[in-house]
CSV table of N, CA and C in Angstrom, one decimal:
chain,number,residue,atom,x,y,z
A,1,UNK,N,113.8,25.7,-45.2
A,1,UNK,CA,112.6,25.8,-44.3
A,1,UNK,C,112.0,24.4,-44.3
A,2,UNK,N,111.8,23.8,-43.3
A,2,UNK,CA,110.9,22.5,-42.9
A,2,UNK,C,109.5,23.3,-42.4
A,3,UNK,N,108.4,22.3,-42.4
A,3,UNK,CA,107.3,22.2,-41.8
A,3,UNK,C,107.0,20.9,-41.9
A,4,UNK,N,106.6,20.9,-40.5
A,4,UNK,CA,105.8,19.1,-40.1
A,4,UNK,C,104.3,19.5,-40.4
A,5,UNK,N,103.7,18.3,-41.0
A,5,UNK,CA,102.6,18.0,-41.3
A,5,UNK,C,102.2,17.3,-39.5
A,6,UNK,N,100.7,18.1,-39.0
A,6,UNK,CA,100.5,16.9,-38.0
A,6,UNK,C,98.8,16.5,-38.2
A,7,UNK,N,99.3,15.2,-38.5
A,7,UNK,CA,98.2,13.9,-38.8
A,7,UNK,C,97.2,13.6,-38.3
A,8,UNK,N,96.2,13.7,-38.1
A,8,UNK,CA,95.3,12.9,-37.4
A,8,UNK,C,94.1,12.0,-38.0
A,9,UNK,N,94.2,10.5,-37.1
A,9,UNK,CA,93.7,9.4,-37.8
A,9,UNK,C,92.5,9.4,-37.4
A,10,UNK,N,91.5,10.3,-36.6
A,10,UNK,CA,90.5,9.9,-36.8
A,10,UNK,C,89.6,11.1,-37.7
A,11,UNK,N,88.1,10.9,-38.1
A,11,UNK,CA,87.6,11.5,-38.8
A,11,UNK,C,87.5,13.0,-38.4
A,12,UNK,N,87.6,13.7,-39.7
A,12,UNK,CA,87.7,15.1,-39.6
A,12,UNK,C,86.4,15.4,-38.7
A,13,UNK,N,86.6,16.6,-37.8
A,13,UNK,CA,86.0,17.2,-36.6
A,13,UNK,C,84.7,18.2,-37.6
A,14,UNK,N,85.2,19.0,-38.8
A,14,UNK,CA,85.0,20.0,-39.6
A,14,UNK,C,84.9,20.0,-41.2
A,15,UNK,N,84.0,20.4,-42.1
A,15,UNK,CA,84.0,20.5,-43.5
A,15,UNK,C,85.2,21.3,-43.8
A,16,UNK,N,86.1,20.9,-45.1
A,16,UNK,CA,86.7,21.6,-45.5
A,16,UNK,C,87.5,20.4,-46.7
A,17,UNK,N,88.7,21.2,-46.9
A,17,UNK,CA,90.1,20.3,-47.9
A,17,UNK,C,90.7,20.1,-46.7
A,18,UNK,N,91.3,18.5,-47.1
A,18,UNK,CA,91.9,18.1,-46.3
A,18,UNK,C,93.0,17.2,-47.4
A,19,UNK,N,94.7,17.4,-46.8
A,19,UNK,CA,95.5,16.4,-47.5
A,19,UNK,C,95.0,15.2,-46.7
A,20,UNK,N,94.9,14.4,-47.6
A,20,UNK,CA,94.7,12.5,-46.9
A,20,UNK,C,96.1,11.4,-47.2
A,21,UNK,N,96.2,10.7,-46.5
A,21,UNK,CA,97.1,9.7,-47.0
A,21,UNK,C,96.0,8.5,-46.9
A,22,UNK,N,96.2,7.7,-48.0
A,22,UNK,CA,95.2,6.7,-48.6
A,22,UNK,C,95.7,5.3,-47.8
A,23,UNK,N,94.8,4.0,-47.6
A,23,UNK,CA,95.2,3.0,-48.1
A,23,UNK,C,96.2,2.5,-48.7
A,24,UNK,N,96.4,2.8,-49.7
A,24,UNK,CA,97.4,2.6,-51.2
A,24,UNK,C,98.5,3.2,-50.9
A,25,UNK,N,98.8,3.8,-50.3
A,25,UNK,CA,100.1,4.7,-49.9
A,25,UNK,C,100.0,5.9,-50.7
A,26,UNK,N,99.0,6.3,-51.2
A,26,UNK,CA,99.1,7.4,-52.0
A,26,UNK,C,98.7,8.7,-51.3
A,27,UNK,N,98.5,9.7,-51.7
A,27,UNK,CA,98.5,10.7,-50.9
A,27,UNK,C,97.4,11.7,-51.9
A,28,UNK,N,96.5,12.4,-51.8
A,28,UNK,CA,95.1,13.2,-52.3
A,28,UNK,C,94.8,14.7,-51.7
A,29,UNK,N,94.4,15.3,-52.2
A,29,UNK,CA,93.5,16.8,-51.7
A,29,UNK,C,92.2,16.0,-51.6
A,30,UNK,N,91.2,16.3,-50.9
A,30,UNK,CA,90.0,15.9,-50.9
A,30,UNK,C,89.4,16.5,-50.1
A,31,UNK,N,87.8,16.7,-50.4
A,31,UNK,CA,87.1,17.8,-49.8
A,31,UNK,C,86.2,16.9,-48.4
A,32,UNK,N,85.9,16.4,-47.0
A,32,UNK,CA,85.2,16.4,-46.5
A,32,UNK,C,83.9,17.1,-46.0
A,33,UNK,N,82.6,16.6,-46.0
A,33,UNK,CA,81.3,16.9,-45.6
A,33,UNK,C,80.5,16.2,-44.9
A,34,UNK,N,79.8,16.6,-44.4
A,34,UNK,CA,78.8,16.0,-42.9
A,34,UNK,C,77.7,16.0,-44.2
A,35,UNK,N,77.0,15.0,-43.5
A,35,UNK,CA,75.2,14.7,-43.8
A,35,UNK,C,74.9,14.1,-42.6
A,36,UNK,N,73.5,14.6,-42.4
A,36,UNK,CA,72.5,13.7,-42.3
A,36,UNK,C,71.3,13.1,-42.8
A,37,UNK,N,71.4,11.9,-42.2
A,37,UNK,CA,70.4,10.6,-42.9
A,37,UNK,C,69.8,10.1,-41.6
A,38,UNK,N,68.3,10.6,-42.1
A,38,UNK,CA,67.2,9.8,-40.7
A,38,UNK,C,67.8,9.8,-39.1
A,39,UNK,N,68.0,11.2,-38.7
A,39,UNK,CA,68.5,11.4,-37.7
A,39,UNK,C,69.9,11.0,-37.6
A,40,UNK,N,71.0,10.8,-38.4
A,40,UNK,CA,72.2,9.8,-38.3
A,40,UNK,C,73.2,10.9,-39.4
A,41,UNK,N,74.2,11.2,-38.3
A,41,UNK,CA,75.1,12.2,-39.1
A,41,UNK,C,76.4,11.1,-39.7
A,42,UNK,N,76.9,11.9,-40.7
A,42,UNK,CA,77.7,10.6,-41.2
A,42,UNK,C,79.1,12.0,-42.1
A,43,UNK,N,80.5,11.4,-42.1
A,43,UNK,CA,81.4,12.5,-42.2
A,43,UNK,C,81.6,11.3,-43.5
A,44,UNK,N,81.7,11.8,-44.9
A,44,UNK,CA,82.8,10.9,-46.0
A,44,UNK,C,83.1,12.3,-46.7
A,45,UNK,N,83.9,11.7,-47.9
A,45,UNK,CA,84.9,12.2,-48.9
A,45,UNK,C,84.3,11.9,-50.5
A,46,UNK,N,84.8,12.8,-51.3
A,46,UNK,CA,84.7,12.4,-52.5
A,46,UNK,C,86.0,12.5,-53.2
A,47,UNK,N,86.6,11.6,-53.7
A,47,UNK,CA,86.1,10.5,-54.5
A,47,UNK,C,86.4,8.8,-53.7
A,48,UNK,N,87.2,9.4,-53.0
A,48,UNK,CA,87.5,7.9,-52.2
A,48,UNK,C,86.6,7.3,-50.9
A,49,UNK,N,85.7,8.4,-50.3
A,49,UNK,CA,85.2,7.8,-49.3
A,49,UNK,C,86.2,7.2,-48.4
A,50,UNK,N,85.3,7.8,-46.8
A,50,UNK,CA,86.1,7.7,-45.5
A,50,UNK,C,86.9,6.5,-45.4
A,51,UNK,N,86.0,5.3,-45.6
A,51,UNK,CA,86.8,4.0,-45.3
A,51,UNK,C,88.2,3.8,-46.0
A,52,UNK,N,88.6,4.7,-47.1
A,52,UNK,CA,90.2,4.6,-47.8
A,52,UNK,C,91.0,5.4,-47.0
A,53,UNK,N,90.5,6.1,-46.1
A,53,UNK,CA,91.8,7.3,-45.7
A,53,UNK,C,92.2,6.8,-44.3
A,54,UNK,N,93.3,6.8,-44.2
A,54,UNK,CA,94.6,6.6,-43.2
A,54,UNK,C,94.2,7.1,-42.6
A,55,UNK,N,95.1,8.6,-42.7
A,55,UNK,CA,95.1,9.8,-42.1
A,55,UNK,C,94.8,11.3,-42.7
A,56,UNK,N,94.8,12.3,-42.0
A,56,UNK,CA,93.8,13.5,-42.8
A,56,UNK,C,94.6,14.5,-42.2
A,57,UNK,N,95.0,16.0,-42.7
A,57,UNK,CA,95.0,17.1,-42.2
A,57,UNK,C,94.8,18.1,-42.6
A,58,UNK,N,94.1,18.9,-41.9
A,58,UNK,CA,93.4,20.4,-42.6
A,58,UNK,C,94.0,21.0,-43.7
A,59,UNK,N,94.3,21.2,-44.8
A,59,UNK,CA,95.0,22.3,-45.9
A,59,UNK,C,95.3,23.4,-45.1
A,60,UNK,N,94.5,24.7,-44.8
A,60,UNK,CA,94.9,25.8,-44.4
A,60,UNK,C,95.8,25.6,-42.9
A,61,UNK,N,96.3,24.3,-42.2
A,61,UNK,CA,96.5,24.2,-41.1
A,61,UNK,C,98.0,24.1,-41.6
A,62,UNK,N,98.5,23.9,-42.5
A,62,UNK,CA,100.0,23.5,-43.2
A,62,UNK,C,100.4,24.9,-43.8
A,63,UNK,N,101.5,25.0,-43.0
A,63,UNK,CA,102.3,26.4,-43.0
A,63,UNK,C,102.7,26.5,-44.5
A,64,UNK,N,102.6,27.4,-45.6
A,64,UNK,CA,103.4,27.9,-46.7
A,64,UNK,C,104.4,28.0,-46.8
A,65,UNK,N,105.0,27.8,-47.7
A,65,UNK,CA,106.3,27.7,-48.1
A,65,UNK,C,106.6,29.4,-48.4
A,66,UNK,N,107.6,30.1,-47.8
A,66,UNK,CA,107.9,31.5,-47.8
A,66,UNK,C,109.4,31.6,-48.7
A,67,UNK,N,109.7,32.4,-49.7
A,67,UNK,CA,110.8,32.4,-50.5
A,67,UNK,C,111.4,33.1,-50.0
């Protein structure tokens, strides 16, 4: 069984886990969150913060592996 991962490079739409591919070529679980600051909404990540991430895709949007 395959499944495609499908990517998207710009900032997540929604809070949630998201697989990321880094800078580094590495690859992370990481949680996305909205804030606002003095009328100014802003989307980052912990522990890397938005500026390191490539690309991002929902966790629950990637099909399970079925035995």
């Amino acid at each position: 069984m395959t499944s495609e991962i499908k990517w998207q490079t710009e900032d997540p739409k929604e809070m949630g886990i998201y697989l990321v591919t880094l800078r580094s070529g590495k690859v992370a679980v990481v949680e996305f969150f909205h804030y606002t600051v003095a009328g100014m909404e802003f989307t980052d990540c912990v522990p890397y913060g938005i500026s390191k991430v490539v690309a991002c895709c929902k966790l629950d949007s990637i099909e399970p592996y079925k035995a």
